[in-house]
Coordinates of C-alpha atoms and ligand atoms in Angstrom, one line a residue:
X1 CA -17.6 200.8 60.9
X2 CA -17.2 198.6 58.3
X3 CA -14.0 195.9 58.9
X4 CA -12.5 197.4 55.0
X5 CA -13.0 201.3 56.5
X6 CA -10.7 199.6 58.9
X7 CA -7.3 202.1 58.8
X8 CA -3.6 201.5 60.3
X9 CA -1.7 203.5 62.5
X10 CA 0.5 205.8 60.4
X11 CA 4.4 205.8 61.1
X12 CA 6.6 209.1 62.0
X13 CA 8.9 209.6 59.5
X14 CA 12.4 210.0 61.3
X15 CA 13.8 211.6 59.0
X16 CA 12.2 214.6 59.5
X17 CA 13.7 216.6 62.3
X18 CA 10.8 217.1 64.1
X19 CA 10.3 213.8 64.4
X20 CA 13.4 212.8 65.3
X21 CA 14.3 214.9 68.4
X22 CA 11.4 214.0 70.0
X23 CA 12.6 209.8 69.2
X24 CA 16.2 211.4 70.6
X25 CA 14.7 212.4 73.8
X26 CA 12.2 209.3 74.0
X27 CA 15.9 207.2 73.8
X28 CA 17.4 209.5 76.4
X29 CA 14.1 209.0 79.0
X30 CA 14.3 205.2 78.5
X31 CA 17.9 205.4 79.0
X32 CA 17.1 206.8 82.5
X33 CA 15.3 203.9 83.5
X34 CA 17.8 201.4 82.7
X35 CA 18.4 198.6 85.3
X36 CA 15.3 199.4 87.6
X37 CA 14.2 196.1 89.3
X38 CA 10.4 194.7 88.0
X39 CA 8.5 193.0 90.6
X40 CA 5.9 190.3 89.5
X41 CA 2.2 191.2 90.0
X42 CA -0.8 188.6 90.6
X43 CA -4.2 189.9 91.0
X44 CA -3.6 192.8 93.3
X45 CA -0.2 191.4 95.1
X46 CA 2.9 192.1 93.6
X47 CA 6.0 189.5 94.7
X48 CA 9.8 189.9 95.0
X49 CA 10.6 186.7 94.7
X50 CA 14.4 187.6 94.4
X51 CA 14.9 185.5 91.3
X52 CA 16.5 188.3 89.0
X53 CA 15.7 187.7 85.1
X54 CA 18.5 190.4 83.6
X55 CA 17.5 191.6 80.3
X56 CA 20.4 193.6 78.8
X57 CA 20.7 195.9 75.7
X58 CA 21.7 193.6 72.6
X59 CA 23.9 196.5 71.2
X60 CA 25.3 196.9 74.3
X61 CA 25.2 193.3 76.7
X62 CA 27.3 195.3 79.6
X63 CA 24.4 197.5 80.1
X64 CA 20.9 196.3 81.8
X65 CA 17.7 197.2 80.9
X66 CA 15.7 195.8 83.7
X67 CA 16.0 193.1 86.0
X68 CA 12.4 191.0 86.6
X69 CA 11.9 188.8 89.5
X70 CA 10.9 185.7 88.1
X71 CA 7.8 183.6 89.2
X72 CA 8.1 179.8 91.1
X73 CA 6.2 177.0 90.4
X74 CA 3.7 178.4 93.3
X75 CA 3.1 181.2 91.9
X76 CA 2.5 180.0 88.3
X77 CA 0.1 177.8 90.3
X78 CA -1.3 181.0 92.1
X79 CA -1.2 183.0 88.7
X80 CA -3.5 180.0 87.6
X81 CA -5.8 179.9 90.1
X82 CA -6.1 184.1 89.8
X83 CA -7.3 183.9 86.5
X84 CA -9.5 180.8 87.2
X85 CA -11.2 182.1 89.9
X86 CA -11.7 185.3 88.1
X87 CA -13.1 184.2 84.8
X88 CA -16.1 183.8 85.1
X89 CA -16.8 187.2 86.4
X90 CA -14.7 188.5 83.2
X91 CA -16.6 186.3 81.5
X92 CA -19.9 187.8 82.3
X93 CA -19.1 191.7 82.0
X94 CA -20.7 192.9 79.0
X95 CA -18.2 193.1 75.9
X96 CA -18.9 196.9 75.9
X97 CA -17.1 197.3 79.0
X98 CA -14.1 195.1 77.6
X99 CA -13.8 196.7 74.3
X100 CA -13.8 200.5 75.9
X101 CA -11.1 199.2 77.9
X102 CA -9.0 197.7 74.7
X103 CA -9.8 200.8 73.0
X104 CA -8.3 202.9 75.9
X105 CA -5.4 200.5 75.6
X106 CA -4.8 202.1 72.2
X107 CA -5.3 205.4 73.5
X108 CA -2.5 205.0 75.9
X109 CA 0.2 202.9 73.3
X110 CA -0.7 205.8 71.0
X111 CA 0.2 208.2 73.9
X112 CA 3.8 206.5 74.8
X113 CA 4.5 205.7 71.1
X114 CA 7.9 206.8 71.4
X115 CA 8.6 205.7 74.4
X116 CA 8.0 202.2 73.6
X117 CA 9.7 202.7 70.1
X118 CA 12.5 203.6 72.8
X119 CA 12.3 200.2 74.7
X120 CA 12.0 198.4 71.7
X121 CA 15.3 200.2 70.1
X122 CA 17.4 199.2 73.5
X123 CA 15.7 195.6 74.4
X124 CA 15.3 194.2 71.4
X125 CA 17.8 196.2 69.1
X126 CA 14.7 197.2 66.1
X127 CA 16.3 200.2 64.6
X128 CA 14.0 203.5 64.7
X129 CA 11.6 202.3 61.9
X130 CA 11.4 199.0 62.7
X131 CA 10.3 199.9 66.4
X132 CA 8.1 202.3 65.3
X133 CA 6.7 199.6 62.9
X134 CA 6.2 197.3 66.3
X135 CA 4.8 199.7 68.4
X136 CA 2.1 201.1 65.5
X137 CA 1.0 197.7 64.9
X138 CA -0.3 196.7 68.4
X139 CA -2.3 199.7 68.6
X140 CA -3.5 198.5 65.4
X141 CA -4.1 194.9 67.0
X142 CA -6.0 196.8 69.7
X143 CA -8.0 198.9 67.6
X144 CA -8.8 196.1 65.0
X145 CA -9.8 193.1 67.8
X146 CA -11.7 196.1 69.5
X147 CA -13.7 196.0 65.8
X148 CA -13.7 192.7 65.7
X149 CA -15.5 192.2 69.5
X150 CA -18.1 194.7 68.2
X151 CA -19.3 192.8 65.8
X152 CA -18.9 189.4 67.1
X153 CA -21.1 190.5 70.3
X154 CA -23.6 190.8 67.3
X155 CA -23.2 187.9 65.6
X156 CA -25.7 187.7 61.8
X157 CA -28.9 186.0 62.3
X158 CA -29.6 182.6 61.7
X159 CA -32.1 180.9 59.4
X160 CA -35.3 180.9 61.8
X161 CA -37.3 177.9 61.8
X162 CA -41.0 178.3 62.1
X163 CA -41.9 178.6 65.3
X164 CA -38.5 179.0 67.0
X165 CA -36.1 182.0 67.8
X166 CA -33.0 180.7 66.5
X167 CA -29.6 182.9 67.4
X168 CA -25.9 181.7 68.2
X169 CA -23.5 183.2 70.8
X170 CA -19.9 183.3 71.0
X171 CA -18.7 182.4 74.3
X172 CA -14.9 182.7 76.0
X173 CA -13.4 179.6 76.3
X174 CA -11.3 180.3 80.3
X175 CA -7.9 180.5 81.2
X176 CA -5.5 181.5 78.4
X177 CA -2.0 180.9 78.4
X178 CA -0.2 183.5 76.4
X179 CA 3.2 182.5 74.8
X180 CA 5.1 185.2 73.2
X181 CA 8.2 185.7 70.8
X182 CA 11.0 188.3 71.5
X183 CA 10.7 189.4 67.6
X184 CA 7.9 191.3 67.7
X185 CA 8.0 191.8 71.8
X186 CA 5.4 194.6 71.5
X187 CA 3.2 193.8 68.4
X188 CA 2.7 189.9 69.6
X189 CA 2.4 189.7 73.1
X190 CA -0.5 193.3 72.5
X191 CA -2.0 190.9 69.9
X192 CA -2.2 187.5 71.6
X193 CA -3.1 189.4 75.0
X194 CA -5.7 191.5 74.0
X195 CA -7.6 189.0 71.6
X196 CA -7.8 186.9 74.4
X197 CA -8.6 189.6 77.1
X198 CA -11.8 191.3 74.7
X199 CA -13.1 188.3 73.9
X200 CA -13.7 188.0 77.5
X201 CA -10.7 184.9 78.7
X202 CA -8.1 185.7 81.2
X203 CA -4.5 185.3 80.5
X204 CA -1.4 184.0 82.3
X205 CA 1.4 185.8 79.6
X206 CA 4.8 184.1 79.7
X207 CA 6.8 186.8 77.5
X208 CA 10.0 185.9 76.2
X209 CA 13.0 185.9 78.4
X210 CA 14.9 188.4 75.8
X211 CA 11.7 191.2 76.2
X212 CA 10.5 191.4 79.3
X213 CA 10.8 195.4 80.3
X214 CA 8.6 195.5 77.3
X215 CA 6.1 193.2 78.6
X216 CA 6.0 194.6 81.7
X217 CA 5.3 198.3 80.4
X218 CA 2.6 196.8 78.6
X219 CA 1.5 195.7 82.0
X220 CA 1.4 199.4 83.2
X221 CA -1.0 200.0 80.2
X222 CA -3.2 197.1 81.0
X223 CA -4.0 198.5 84.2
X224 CA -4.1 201.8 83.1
X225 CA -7.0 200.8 80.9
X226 CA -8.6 199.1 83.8
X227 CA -8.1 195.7 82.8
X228 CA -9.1 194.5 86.3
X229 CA -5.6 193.2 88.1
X230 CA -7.0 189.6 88.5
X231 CA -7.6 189.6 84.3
X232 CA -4.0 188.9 83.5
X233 CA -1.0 187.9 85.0
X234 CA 2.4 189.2 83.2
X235 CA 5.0 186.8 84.5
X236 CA 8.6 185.8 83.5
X237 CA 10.0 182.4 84.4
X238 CA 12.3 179.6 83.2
X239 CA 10.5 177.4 80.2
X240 CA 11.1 174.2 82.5
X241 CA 9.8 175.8 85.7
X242 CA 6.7 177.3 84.9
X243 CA 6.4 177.0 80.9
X244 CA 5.1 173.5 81.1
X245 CA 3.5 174.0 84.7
X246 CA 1.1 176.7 82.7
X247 CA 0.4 174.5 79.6
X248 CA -0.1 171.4 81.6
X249 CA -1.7 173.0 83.9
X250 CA -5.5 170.9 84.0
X251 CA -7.2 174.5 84.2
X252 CA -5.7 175.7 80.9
X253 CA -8.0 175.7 78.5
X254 CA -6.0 177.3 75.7
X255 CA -2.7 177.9 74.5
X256 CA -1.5 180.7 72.2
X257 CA 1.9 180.5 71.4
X258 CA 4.0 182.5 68.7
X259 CA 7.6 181.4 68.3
X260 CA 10.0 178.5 67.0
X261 CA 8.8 175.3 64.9
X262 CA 10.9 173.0 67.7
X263 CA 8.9 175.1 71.4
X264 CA 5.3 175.0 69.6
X265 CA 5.5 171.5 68.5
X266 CA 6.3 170.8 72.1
X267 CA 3.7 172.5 73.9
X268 CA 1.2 171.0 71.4
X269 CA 2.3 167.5 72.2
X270 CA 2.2 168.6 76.2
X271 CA -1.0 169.8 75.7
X272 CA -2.6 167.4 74.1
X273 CA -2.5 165.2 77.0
X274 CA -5.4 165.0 79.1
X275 CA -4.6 165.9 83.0
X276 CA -6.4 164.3 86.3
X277 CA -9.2 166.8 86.3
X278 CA -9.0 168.5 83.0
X279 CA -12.6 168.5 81.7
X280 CA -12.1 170.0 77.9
X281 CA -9.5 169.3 75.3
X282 CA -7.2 172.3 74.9
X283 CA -6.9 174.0 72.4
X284 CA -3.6 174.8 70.6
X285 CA -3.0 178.3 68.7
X286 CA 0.5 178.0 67.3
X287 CA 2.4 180.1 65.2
X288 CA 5.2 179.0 64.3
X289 CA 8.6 179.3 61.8
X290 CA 9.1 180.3 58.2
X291 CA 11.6 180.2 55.6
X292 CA 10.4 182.1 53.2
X293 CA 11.0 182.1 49.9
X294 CA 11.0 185.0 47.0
X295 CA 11.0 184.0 43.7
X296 CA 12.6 185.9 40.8
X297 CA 10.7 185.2 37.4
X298 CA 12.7 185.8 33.7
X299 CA 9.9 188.7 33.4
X300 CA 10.8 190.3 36.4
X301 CA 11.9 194.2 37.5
X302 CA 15.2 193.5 38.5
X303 CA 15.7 196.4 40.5
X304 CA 12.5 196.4 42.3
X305 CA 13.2 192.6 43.0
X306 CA 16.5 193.7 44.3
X307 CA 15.4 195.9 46.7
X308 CA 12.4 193.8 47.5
X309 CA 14.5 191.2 48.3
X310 CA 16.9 193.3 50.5
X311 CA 14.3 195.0 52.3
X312 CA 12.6 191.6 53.2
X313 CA 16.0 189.6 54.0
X314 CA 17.8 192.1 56.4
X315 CA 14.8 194.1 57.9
X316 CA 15.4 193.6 61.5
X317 CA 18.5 191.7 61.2
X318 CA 16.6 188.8 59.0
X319 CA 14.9 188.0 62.8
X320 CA 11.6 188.1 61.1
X321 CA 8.8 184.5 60.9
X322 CA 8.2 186.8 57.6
X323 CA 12.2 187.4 56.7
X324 CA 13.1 186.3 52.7
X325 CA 16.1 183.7 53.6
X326 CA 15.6 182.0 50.1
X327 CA 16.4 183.7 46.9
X328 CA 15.0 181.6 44.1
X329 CA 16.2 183.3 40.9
X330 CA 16.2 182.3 37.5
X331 CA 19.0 181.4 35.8
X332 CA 18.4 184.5 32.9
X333 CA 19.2 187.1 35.9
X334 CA 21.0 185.2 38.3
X335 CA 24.0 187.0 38.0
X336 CA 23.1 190.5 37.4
X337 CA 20.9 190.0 40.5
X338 CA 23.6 189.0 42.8
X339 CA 25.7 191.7 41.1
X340 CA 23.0 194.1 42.1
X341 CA 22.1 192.5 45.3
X342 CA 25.7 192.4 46.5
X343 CA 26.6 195.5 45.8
X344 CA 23.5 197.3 47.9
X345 CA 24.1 194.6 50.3
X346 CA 27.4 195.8 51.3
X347 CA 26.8 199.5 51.7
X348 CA 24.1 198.2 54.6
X349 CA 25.1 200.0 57.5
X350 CA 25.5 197.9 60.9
X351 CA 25.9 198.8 64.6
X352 CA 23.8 200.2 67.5
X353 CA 20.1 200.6 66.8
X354 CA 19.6 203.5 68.8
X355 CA 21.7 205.6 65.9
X356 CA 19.4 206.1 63.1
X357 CA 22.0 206.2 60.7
X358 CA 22.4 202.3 61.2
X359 CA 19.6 200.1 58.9
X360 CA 20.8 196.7 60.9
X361 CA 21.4 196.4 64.3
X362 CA 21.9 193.8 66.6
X363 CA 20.9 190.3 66.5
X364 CA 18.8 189.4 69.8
X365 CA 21.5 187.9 71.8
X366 CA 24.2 185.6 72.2
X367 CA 23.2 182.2 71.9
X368 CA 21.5 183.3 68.4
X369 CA 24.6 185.0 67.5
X370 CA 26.5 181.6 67.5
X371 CA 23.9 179.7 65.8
X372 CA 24.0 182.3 63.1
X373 CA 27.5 181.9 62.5
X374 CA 27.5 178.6 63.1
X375 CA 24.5 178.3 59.7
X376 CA 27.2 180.5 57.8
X377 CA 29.7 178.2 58.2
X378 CA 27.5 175.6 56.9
X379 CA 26.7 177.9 53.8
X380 CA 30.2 178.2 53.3
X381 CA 30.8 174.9 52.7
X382 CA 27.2 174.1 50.6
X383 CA 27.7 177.4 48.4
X384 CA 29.7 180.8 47.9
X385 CA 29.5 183.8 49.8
X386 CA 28.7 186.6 47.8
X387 CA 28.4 189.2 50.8
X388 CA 29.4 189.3 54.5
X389 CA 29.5 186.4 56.4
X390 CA 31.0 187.7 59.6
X391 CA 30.5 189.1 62.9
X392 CA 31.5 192.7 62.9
X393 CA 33.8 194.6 65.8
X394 CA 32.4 195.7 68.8
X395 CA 31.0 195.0 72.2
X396 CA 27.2 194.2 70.6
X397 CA 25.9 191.0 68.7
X398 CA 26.4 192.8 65.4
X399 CA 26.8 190.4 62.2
X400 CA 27.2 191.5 59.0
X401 CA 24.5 191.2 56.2
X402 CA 25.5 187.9 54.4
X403 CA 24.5 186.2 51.2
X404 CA 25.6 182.9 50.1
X405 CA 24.8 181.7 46.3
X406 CA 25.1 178.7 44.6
X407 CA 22.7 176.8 47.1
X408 CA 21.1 173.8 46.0
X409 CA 17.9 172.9 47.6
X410 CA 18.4 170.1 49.6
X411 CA 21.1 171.9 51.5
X412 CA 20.7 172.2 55.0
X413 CA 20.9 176.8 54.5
X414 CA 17.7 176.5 51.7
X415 CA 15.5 174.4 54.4
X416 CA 16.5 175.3 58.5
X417 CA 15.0 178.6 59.9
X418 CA 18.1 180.5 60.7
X419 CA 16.4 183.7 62.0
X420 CA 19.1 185.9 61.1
X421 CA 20.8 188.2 58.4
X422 CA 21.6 185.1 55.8
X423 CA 19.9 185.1 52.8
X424 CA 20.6 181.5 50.3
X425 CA 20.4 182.2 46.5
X426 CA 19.3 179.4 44.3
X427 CA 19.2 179.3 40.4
X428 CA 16.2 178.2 38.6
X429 CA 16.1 176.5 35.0
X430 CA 12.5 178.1 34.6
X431 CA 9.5 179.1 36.6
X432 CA 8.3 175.7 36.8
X433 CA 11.0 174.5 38.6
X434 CA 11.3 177.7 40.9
X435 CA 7.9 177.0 41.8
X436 CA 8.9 173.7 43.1
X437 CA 12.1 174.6 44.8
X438 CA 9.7 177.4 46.6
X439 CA 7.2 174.7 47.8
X440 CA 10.3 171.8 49.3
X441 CA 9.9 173.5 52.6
X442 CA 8.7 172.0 55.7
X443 CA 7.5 175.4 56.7
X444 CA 4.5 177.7 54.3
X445 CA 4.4 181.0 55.7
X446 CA 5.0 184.0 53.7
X447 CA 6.4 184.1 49.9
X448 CA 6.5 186.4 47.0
X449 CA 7.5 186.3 43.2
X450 CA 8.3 188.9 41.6
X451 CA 7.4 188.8 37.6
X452 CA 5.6 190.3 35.3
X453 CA 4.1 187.8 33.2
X454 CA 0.0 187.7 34.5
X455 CA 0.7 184.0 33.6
X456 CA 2.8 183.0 35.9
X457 CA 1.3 185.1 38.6
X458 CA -1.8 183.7 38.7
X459 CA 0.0 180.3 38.6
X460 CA 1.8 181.6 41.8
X461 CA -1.7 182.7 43.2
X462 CA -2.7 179.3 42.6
X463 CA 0.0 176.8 43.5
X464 CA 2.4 178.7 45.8
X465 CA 2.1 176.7 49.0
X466 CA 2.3 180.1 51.7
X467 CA -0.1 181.4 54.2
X468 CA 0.9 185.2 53.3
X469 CA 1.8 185.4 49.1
X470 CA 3.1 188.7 47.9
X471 CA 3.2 189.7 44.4
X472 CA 6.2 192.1 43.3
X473 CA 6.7 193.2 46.6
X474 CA 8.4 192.6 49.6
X475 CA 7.1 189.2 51.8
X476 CA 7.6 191.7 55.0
X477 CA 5.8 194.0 56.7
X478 CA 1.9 192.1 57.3
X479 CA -0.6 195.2 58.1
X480 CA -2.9 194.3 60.3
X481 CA -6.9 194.0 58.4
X482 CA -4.8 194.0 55.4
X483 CA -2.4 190.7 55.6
X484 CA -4.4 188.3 57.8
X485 CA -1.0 186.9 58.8
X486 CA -0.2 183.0 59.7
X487 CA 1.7 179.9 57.7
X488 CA 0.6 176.5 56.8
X489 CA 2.4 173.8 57.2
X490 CA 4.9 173.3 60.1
X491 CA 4.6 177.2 60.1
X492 CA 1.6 176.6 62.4
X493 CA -2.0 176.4 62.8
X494 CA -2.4 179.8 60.3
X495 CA -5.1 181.8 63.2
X496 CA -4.8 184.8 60.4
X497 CA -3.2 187.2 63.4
X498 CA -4.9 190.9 62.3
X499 CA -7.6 189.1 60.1
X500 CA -11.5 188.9 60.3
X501 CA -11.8 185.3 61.8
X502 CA -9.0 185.8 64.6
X503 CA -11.1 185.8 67.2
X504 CA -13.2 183.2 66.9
X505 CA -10.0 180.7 68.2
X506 CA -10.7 183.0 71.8
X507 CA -14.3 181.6 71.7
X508 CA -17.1 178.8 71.9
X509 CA -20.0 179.4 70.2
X510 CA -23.6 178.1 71.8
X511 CA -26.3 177.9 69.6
X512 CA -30.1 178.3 71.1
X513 CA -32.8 177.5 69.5
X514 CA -36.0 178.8 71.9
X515 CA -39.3 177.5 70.9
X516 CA -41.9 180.4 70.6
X517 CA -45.7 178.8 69.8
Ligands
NAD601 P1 11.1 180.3 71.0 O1 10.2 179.2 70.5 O2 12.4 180.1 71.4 O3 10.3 181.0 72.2 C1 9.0 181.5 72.1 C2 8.4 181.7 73.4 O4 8.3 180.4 74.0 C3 9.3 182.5 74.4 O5 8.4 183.3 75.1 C4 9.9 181.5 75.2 O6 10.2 182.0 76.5 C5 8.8 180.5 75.3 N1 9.2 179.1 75.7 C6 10.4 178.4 75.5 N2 10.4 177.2 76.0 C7 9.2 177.1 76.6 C8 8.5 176.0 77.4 N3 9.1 174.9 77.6 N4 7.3 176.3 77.9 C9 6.7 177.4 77.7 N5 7.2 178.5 77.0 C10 8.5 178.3 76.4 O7 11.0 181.4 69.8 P2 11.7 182.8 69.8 O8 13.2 182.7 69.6 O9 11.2 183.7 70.9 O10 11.1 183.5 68.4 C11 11.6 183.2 67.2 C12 10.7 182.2 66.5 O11 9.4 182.6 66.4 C13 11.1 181.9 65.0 O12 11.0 180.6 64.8 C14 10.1 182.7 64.3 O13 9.9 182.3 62.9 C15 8.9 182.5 65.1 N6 7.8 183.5 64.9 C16 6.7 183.1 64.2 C17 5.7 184.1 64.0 C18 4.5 183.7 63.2 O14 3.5 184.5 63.2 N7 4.4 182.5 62.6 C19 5.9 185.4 64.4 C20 7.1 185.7 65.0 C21 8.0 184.8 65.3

C-alpha cells in the first residue's frame, strides 16, 4: 500500500443516538472500575510497591480513577536492565513478527474504542469528541508506523558500484525511554511507544502522573498483542525519583519525550552528559510547547475565521501543543471579529465532560488551574477582557472560555505557553506586520492565516516560521499521514509525529557494501 492510500480512523458521530448509547454505557462500564488499585509490571513480575499514585476525575477531584503503585529507584534500575537484557533478542525478531503484533494492537484499540474514549472522558476530562478524536488517532499511529516498518524493512536500492552488492539497513538503536504528556494520554504515549516498539527498541514508558489508568490499559493491549512482557515496561514514578534515573541512566540510548518547553530542555541537558560506561551519545527526541498564532488577513471570511479560531482556541479546554492562544487580526476587522468572536464565545457551554451537552470541560488539574488564572490576571492588567476570565462554580477545575484584546506583543499573555482556555487578540496595521507579530515567538509549532488574497498566502507559505501552517482553517486537529506534526524552534526537535520520516529517529542505519568479483 502506498503511504498517500494511507486512510484515518473515521469518528462516531455522537450525535446520532445509536452512537451515543453505546458511549453512555461505555461511561457507565468505566465508571465501574473506578478506584481499582494498578500494580506495576516488569518483564513477567508484577510489584506492589505500596507507593499509591491517585489519579482522580478532573470534573470530579473527590472521585478516583485508579490508584498505581509507583516504581523506586530499584525498580527503574530493574525496568532498565529488563529492556537491556532483552533487546537484543527484540532486536533480532524479524520486523514481520513486530508489525503483526502493532497491527493487532490496532485491532484491539479499535475493539475498546469506546471504552478508552470512556477513560479518556473521566481521566483526562476530553469531552465525547475530543476523546474519540484521541483514541481514533493512536490506532491511526499504529496502523501508519505499522506502514511505515513495512517499508523501511525494505529500504530502496542503492547506487551499485561495479563489482559490489551495495544495500543499507536500518537498525534499532536499544533501550528507549518514553516520555509522555497527559494531553493527548492515549494518542502520544500509542505513538511514541509503538514507533519505538516496531522499529524493534524496547521501552521503559514514564506516562504522565495526571494519565496513568490510561497508560496502563494500554498496557493490557500491549500484551494482548503479544508484545513480549520483557519489551516494555509501563511505569509511574516521581520526575525526581526515577525521571532522571531513566534518562541518565548509562544504558539509555534514546529519549522521546513530548511535553513542556521548561521538562524537555532539561532532560536534553541531562542527557547530553556522558555517564561512566555509556558508550553512544543519546539521542534526544523532544517535542515540545507552542503558542500558536492565527492570523486574520483584511481579505479574510470573517465568519469562517471566527469559528476557526474558536474551534482551535477552546478545543479541549485550549490544553492543546496545537491550541490558537494568539489572535493576530487586522485592524480593518478587529472589532467586528471580537464582536463575533465574543459573542459565540460566551454561549460555550462548560462543566463535566462525560455530558455531551458540554463543548469544554475541565482543565487537567489543580496546579494548572492556578496558573491559568494566575496568566488571566496578568492579561487583565496588559489588555481587556472581552469574554470570561473566571473559574466557574462547582466541585471540578472548570474555567470559563476567556479572551483578552488589546494585547501588545511583547506582553507576557502574547509570548508564555499558558495551556489553557485564554486566547490574546492583537491588532495588526497590515499583513506585513501580522506576519511579524506571528513569527516574535520563542516557540514555531503550528499557525494558520486565514485570507483570501493568493498573495499573501503564498507569502505565509513562505515566511511563516511554524512546523504545522494551516491555510483558512483551523491550526488543530494534525491527522496522522496527513499533518506530519512537530514545531521548530523551542517547540522541539520537529520528528514529524504521523509523518513519512518518523521512524527513522527509532533507528541506525548500516550501510554494506559486499564485494562480489
Ligand atoms: P510536562 O513537561 O510537565 O510533562 C511531560 C512528561 O514529563 C510527563 O510525563 C511528566 O511526568 C514527565 N516529567 C516531568 N518531569 C520529569 C523529569 N524530571 N524526568 C522525567 N520525566 C519528567 O508537560 P505536560 O504538562 O504533561 O504537557 C503539556 C506540555 O506538552 C505543553 O507544553 C504542550 O505544549 C506540550 N505538548 C507538546 C506536543 C508536541 O507535539 N509538540 C504535544 C502535546 C503536548
Amino acid at each position: 500500500m502506498r503511504l498517500s492510500d494511507f486512510r484515518n480512523e473515521p469518528y462516531a458521530d455522537f450525535s446520532k443516538p445509536e452512537n451515543a448509547a453505546p458511549m453512555r454505557a461505555a461511561l457507565a462500564q468505566v465508571r465501574a472500575g473506578f478506584g481499582k488499585d494498578y500494580e506495576l509490571r516488569i518483564g513477567g513480575e508484577r510489584f506492589r510497591t505500596g507507593d499509591l499514585l491517585k489519579s482522580i476525575n478532573p470534573s470530579n477531584p473527590d472521585e478516583v480513577v485508579g490508584l498505581h503503585h509507583k516504581a523506586t529507584a530499584e525498580l527503574a534500575e530493574r525496568a532498565i536492565a529488563v529492556a537491556d537484557a532483552f533487546f537484543p533478542a527484540w532486536a533480532a525478531a524479524p520486523a514481520a513478527e513486530r508489525i503483526a503484533a502493532l497491527r493487532r494492537a490496532a485491532a484491539i484499540l479499535r475493539r475498546r474504542k469506546l471504552e478508552f474514549d470512556a477513560w479518556l472522558v473521566y481521566e483526562a476530562g476530553k469531552s465525547w469528541a475530543e476523546a474519540e478524536a484521541d483514541v481514533s488517532e493512536a490506532i491511526d499511529f499504529c496502523d501508519y508506523y505499522a506502514l511505515l516498518a513495512e517499508r523501511q524493512a525494505v529500504p530502496e536500492a542503492l547506487v551499485q558500484l561495479p563489482g559490489e552488492r551495495d544495500e543499507m539497513r536500518y537498525l534499532p538503536l536499544g533501550v528507549g525511554v518514553v516520555i509522555p504528556p497527559w494531553n493527548f494520554p492515549l494518542a502520544i504515549l500509542v505513538g511514541m511507544t509503538t514507533a519505538a516498539l516496531v522499529t524493534g527498541n524496547t521501552v521503559v514508558v514514564k506516562p504522565s502522573s495526571d494519565t496513568p489508568t490510561i497508560a496502563a490499559k494500554f498496557a493490557e493491549v500491549l500484551e494482548e498483542a503479544g508484545f513480549p512482557a520483557q519489551s516494555y515496561t509501563m511505569m509511574v514514578g516521581s520526575g525526581a525519583e526515577v525521571g532522571d534515573l531513566i534518562v541518565t541512566h548509562p544504558r539509555t540510548r534514546f529519549i522521546s519525550f513530548t511535553g513542556s518547553r521548561e521538562v524537555g530542555l532539561r532532560i536534553n541537558e541531562l542527557a547530553a552528559r556522558t555517564a561512566k560506561g555509556q558508550i553512544w551519545i543519546k539521542r534526544v527526541i523532544a517535542e515540545m510547547g507552542g503558542k500558536d498564532a492565527i492570523i486574520i488577513d483584511e481579505d479574510a471570511d470573517l465568519d469562517a475565521a471566527v469559528q476557526g479560531v474558536l474551534w482551535s482556541a477552546f478545543g479541549y479546554q485550549g490544553q492543546k501543543c496545537s491550541a490558537c492562544s494568539r489572535a493576530i487580526v487586522s485592524e480593518k476587522l478587529y472589532d467586528a471579529f471580537l464582536e463575533k468572536l465574543a459573542a459565540k464565545v460566551q454561549e460555550i457551554q462548560v462543566g463535566p465532560a462525560d455530558d455531551p451537552a458540554n463543548y469544554m470541560g475541565p482543565v487537567i488539574n489543580e496546579k494548572s488551574m492556578k496558573s491559568i488564572l494566575d496568566y488571566i490576571a496578568i492579561g487583565r492588567a496588559e489588555g481587556r477582557v472581552v469574554a470570561g476570565g473566571n473559574r466557574l462554580q462547582g466541585n471540578g477545575y472548570f474555567l470559563e472560555p476567556t479572551v483578552i484584546a488589546d494585547i501588545l506583543p511583547e506582553s507576557r499573555i502574547f509570548q508564555e505557553e499558558i495551556f489553557g482556555p485564554v486566547l490574546a487578540v492583537t491588532r495588526a496595521k497590515d499583513f506585513e506586520q501580522a506576519l511579524a507579530m506571528a513569527n516574535n515567538s520563542e516557540y514555531g509549532l503550528t499557525g494558520a492565516i486565514y485570507s483570501n488574497n493568493p498573495a499573501k498566502v503564498e507569502r505565509a507559505r513562505n515566511e511563516f516560521f511554524v512546523g504545522n501552517l494551516y491555510i483558512n482553517r483551523k491550526c488543530t486537529g494534525a491527522m496522522v499521514g496527513a499533518h506530519p506534526f512537530g514545531g521548530f524552534n523551542m517547540s522541539g526537535t520537529d520528528s514529524k509525529a504521523g509523518g513519512p520520516d518518523y521512524l527513522l529517529w527509532f533507528t541506525q542505519a548500516k550501510s554494506i557494501a559486499e564485494r562480489i568479483s
